[in-house]
Coordinates of C-alpha atoms in Angstrom, one line a residue:
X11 CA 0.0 0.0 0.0
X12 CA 1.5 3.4 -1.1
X13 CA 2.3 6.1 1.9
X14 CA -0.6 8.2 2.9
X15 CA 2.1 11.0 3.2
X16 CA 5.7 11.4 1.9
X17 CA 7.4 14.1 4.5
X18 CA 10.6 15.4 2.7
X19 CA 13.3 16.7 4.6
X20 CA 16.6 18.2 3.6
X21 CA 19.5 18.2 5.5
X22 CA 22.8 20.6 5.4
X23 CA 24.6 22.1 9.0
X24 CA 22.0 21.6 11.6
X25 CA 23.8 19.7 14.3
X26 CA 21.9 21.9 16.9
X27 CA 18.2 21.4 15.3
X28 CA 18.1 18.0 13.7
X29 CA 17.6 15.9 16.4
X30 CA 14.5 17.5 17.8
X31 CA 13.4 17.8 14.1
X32 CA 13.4 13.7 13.4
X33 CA 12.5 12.9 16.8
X34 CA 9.4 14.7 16.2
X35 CA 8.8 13.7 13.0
X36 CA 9.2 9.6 13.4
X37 CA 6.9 10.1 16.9
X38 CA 4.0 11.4 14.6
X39 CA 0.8 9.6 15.8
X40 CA -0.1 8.9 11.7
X41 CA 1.1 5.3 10.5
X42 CA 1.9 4.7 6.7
X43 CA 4.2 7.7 6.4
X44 CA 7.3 7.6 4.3
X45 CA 10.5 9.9 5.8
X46 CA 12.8 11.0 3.1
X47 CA 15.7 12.7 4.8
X48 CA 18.4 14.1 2.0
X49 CA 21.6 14.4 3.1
X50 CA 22.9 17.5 0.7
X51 CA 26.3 16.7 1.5
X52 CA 26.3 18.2 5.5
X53 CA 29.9 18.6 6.8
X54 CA 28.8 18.2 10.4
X55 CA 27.6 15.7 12.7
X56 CA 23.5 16.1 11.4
X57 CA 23.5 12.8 9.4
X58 CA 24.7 11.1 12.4
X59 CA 21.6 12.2 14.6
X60 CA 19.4 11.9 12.1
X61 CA 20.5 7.7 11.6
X62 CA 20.3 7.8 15.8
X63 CA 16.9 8.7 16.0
X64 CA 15.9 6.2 12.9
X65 CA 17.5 3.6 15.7
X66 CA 15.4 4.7 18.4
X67 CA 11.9 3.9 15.5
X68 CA 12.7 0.9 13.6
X69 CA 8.6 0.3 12.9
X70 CA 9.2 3.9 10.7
X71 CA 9.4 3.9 6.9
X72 CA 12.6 6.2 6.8
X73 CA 15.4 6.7 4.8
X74 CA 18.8 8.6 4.3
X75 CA 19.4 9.7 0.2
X76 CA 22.5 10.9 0.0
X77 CA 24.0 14.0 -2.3
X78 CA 27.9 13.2 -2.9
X79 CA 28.0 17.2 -3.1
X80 CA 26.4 20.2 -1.1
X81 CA 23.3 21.4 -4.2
X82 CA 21.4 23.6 -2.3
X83 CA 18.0 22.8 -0.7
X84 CA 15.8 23.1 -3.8
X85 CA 17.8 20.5 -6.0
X86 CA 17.8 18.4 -2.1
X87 CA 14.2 19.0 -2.3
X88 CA 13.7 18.2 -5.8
X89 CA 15.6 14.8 -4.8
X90 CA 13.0 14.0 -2.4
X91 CA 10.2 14.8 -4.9
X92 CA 11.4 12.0 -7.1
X93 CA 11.8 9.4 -4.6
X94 CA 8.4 10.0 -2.6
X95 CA 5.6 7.7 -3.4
X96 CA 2.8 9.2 -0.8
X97 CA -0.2 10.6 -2.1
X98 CA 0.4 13.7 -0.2
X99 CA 3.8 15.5 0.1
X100 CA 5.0 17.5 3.2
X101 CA 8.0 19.3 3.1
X102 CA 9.6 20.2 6.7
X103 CA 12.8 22.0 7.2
X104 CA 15.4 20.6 9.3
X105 CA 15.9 23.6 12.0
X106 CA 12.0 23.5 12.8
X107 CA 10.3 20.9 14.5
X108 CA 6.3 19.7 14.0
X109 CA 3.6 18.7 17.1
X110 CA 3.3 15.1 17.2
X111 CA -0.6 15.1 15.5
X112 CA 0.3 17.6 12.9
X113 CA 0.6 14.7 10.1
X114 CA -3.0 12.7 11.3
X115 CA -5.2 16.2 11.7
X116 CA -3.6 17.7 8.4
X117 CA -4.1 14.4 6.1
X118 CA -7.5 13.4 7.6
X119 CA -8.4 17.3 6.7
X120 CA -7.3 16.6 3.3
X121 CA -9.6 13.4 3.0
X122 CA -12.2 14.8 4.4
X123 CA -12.4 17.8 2.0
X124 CA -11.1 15.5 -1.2
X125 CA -8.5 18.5 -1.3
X126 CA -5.5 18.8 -3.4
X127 CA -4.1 21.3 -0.8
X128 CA -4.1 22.0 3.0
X129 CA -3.0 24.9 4.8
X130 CA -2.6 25.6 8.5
X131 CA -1.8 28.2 10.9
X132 CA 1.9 28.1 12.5
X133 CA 4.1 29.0 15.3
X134 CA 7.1 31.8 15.2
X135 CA 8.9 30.1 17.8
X136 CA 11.9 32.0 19.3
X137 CA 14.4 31.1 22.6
X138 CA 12.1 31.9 25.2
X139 CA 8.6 32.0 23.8
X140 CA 6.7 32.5 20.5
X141 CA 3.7 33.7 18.4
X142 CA 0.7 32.4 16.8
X143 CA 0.8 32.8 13.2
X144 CA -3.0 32.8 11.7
X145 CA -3.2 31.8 8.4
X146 CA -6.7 33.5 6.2
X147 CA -9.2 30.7 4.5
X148 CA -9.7 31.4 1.2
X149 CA -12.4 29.0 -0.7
X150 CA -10.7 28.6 -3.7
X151 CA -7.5 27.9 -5.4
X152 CA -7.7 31.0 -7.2
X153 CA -8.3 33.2 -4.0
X154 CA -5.6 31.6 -2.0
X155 CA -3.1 32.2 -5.0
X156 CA -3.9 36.0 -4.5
X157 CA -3.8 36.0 -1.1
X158 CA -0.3 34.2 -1.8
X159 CA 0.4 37.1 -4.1
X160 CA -0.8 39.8 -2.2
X161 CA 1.8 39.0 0.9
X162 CA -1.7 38.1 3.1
X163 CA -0.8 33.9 3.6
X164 CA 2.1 32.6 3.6
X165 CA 3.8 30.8 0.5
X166 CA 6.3 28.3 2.3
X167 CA 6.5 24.8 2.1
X168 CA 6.4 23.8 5.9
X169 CA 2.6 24.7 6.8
X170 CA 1.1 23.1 3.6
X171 CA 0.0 19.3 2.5
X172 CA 0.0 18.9 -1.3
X173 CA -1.3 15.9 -3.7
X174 CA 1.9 14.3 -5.2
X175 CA 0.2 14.6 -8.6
X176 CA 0.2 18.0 -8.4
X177 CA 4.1 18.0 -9.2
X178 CA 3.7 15.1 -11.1
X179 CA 1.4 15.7 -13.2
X180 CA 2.0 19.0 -13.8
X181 CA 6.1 19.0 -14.1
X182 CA 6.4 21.2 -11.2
X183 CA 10.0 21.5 -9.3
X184 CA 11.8 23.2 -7.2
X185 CA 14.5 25.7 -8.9
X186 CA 17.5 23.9 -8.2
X187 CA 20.6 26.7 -7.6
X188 CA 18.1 29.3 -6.6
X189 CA 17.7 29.1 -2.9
X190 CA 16.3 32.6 -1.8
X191 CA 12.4 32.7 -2.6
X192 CA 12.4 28.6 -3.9
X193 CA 9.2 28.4 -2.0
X194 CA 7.4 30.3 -4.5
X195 CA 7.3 27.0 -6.3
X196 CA 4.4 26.2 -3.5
X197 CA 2.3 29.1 -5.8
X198 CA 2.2 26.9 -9.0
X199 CA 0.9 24.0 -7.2
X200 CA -2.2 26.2 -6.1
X201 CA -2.5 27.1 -9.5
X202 CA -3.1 23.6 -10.8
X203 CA -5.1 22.7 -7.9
X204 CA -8.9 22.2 -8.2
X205 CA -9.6 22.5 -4.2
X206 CA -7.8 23.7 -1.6
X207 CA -9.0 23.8 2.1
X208 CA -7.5 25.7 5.4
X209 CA -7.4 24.3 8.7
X210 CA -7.3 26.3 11.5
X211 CA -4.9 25.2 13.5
X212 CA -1.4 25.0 14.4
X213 CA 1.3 22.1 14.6
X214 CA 4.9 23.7 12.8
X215 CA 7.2 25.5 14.9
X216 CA 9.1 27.9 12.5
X217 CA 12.7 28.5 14.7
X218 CA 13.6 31.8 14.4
X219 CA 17.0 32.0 15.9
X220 CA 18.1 35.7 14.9
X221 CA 16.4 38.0 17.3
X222 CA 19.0 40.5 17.0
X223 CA 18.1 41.7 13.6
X224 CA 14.4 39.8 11.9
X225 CA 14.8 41.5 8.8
X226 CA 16.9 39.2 6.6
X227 CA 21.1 40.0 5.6
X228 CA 20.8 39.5 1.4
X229 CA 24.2 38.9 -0.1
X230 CA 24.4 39.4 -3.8
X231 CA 23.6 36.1 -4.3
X232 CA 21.0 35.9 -2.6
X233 CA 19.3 39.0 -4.3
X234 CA 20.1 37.4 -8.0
X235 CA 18.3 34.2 -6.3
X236 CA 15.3 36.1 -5.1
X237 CA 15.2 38.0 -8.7
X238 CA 15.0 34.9 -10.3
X239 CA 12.4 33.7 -8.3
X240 CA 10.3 36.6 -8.7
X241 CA 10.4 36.2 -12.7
X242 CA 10.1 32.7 -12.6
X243 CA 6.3 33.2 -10.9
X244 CA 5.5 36.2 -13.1
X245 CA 6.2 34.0 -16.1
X246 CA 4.7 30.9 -15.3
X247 CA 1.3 32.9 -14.1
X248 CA 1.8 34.8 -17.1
X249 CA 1.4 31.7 -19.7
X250 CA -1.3 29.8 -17.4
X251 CA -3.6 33.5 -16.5
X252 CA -2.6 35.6 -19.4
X253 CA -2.7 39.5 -17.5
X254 CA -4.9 38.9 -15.2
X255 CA -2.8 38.6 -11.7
X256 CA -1.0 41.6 -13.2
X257 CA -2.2 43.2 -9.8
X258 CA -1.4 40.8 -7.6
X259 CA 1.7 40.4 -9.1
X260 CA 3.1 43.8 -8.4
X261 CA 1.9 43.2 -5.0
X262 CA 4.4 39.8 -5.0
X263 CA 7.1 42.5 -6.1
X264 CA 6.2 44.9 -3.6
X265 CA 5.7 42.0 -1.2
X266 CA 9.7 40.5 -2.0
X267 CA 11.2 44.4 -1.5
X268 CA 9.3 45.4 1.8
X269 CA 12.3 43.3 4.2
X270 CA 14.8 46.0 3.0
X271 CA 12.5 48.5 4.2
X272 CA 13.3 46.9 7.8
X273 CA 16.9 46.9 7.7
X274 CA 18.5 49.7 8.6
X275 CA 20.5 49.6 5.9
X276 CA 20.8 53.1 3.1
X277 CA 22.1 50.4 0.7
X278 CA 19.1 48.6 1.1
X279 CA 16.8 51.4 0.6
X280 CA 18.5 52.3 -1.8
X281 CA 17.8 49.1 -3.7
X282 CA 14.1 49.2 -2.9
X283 CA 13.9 52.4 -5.0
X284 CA 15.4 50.3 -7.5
X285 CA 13.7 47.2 -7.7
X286 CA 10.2 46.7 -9.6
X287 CA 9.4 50.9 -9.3
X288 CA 6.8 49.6 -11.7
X289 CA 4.8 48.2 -8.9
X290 CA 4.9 51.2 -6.4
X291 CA 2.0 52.8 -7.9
X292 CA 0.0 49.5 -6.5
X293 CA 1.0 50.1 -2.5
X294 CA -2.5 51.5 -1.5
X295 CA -4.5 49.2 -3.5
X296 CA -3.0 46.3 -1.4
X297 CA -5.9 46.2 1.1
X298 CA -5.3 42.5 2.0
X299 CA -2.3 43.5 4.0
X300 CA -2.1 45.8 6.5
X301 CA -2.5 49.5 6.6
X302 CA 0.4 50.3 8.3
X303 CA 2.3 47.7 5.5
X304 CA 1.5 50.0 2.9
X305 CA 1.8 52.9 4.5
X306 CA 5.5 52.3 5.5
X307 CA 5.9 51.3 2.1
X308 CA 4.3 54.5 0.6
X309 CA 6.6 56.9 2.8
X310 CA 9.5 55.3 1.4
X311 CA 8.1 55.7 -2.1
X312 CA 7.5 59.5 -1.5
X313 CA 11.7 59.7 -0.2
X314 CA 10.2 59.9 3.4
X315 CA 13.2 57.5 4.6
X316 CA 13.5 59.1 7.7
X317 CA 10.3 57.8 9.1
X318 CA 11.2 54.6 7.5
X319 CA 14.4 53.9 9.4
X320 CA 12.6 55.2 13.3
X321 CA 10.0 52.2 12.0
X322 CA 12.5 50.0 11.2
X323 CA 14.6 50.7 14.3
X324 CA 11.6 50.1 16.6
X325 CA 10.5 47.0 14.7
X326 CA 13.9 45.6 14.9
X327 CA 15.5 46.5 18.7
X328 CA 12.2 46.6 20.3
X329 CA 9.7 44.6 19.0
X330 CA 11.8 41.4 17.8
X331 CA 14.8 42.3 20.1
X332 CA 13.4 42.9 23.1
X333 CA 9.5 41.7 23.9
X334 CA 10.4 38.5 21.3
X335 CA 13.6 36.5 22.4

């Protein structure tokens, strides 16, 4: 009998994480689960833990596939994909850790509804404490894409059950060699999907170690990445919807700019001015996030950077470096 549920999990540098990871993954409550764990060529002791805790569940369908060289987690996800033989696909990263239920109440949701994809609310779990992260129900594919879009839900991989079929039969992959924003890939599936469902609840603890400064540090590389990204949405919702996400794509541009915004950083503002000035004139129409969102982004579109660096300052050292640690 095939899997009711392939979770894939890649694996590079997470001595500290991985253990609490797989031990929480091989206790899920759900039988007939497959555990692909990808070993993208981790220099450090992860592989190791992960094998220990296979040990400690012999009864568990799980499995090591090894990379002979580090490919990046998309290509280690995209391995995963084409060894999986569940009907559903989870993908869970290796830092973050799920409830014990979380497979059984997300993939008797998906039976219930007949769905191609589930959604669920999540944790933004830090050292000492963490928040509740609602997710909005949307009662259609296309609705949930917007809302994707739009910046409302969240397009990662972790908080989301998919039908296997959806990659396959629609020759859907992760972008192998372009890291920053690969979870976009999660936006194609939706749009292939005939129904969706959200359940509102929350199992996945999303570790956030980096108190100090939540906005995210962007190398070069990582901006190419996240370019790429970008354009590979806008194209592929392009051919399948001919112009009309044009919207909601600006807001996905407008959406991928706003972390620089929150840095600090004059370089990084500076770059906000520069990417997609296309999509500024769209801030205000953007009513699914909130108003403050587009107002912030609006001041910095009118040269108002001053106000823009006192926000990001406060968001940064107080909010997420003081009252969440």
């Amino acid at each position: 009998m095939s899997p009711k549920v392939s979770v894939i999990i890649p694996v590079y540098k997470v001595e500290k994480f991985i253990a609490r990871c797989a031990e929480s993954l091989l206790s899920q409550t759900l039988e007939n689960v497959e555990f692909i764990f990808v070993d993208d060529a981790s220099p450090d002791g992860s592989i190791g833990l992960v094998e220990e805790c296979m040990a400690r569940h012999p009864e568990r369908n799980a499995r090591i596939l090894v990379h002979p060289e580090n490919k990046g987690l998309p290509a280690a996800r995209n391995t995963g994909l084409a060894a999986a033989s569940g009907e559903y696909v989870f993908h869970c990263d290796s830092d973050d850790y799920a409830d014990l239920g979380m497979l059984e109440s997300m993939y008797r949701e998906a039976v219930r509804n007949d769905a191609d994809i589930v959604w669920c609310d999540w944790y933004l779990t830090f050292g000492h404490n963490e928040r509740y992260m609602t997710q909005p129900a949307y009662g259609s594919p296309m609705e949930a894409l917007k809302g994707m879009l739009s910046g409302a839900m969240k397009f990662n991989v972790w908080n989301k059950f998919a039908r296997r079929s959806l990659y396959t039969d629609n020759g859907i992959t992760f972008p192998a060699g372009y890291g920053m924003g690969e979870d976009m890939t999660m936006m194609m599936l939706f749009a292939c999907a005939k129904k969706v469902t959200y359940f509102p609840a929350a199992f996945y603890h999303y570790v956030k170690t980096n108190t100090e400064a939540f906005s995210r540090t962007y190398s070069d590389r990582h901006l190419a990445e996240l370019r790429y990204n970008i354009d590979r949405i806008e194209q592929y919702m392009k051919t399948r919807f001919g112009g009309s996400l044009y919207t909601e794509l600006a807001f996905l541009k407008l959406d991928a700019k706003f972390p620089f915004l929150l840095s600090g950083d004059s370089s990084k503002l500076k770059l906000w001015t520069e990417w997609y000035p296309e999509a500024n004139r769209y801030i205000m129409r953007n009513r699914r996030i909130s108003l403050r969102s587009r107002l912030l982004q609006w001041l910095a579109w009118k040269g108002q950077f001053w106000a823009v660096r006192l926000y990001g300052f406060v968001f940064n050292k107080v909010i997420y470096g003081i009252i969440y640690r």
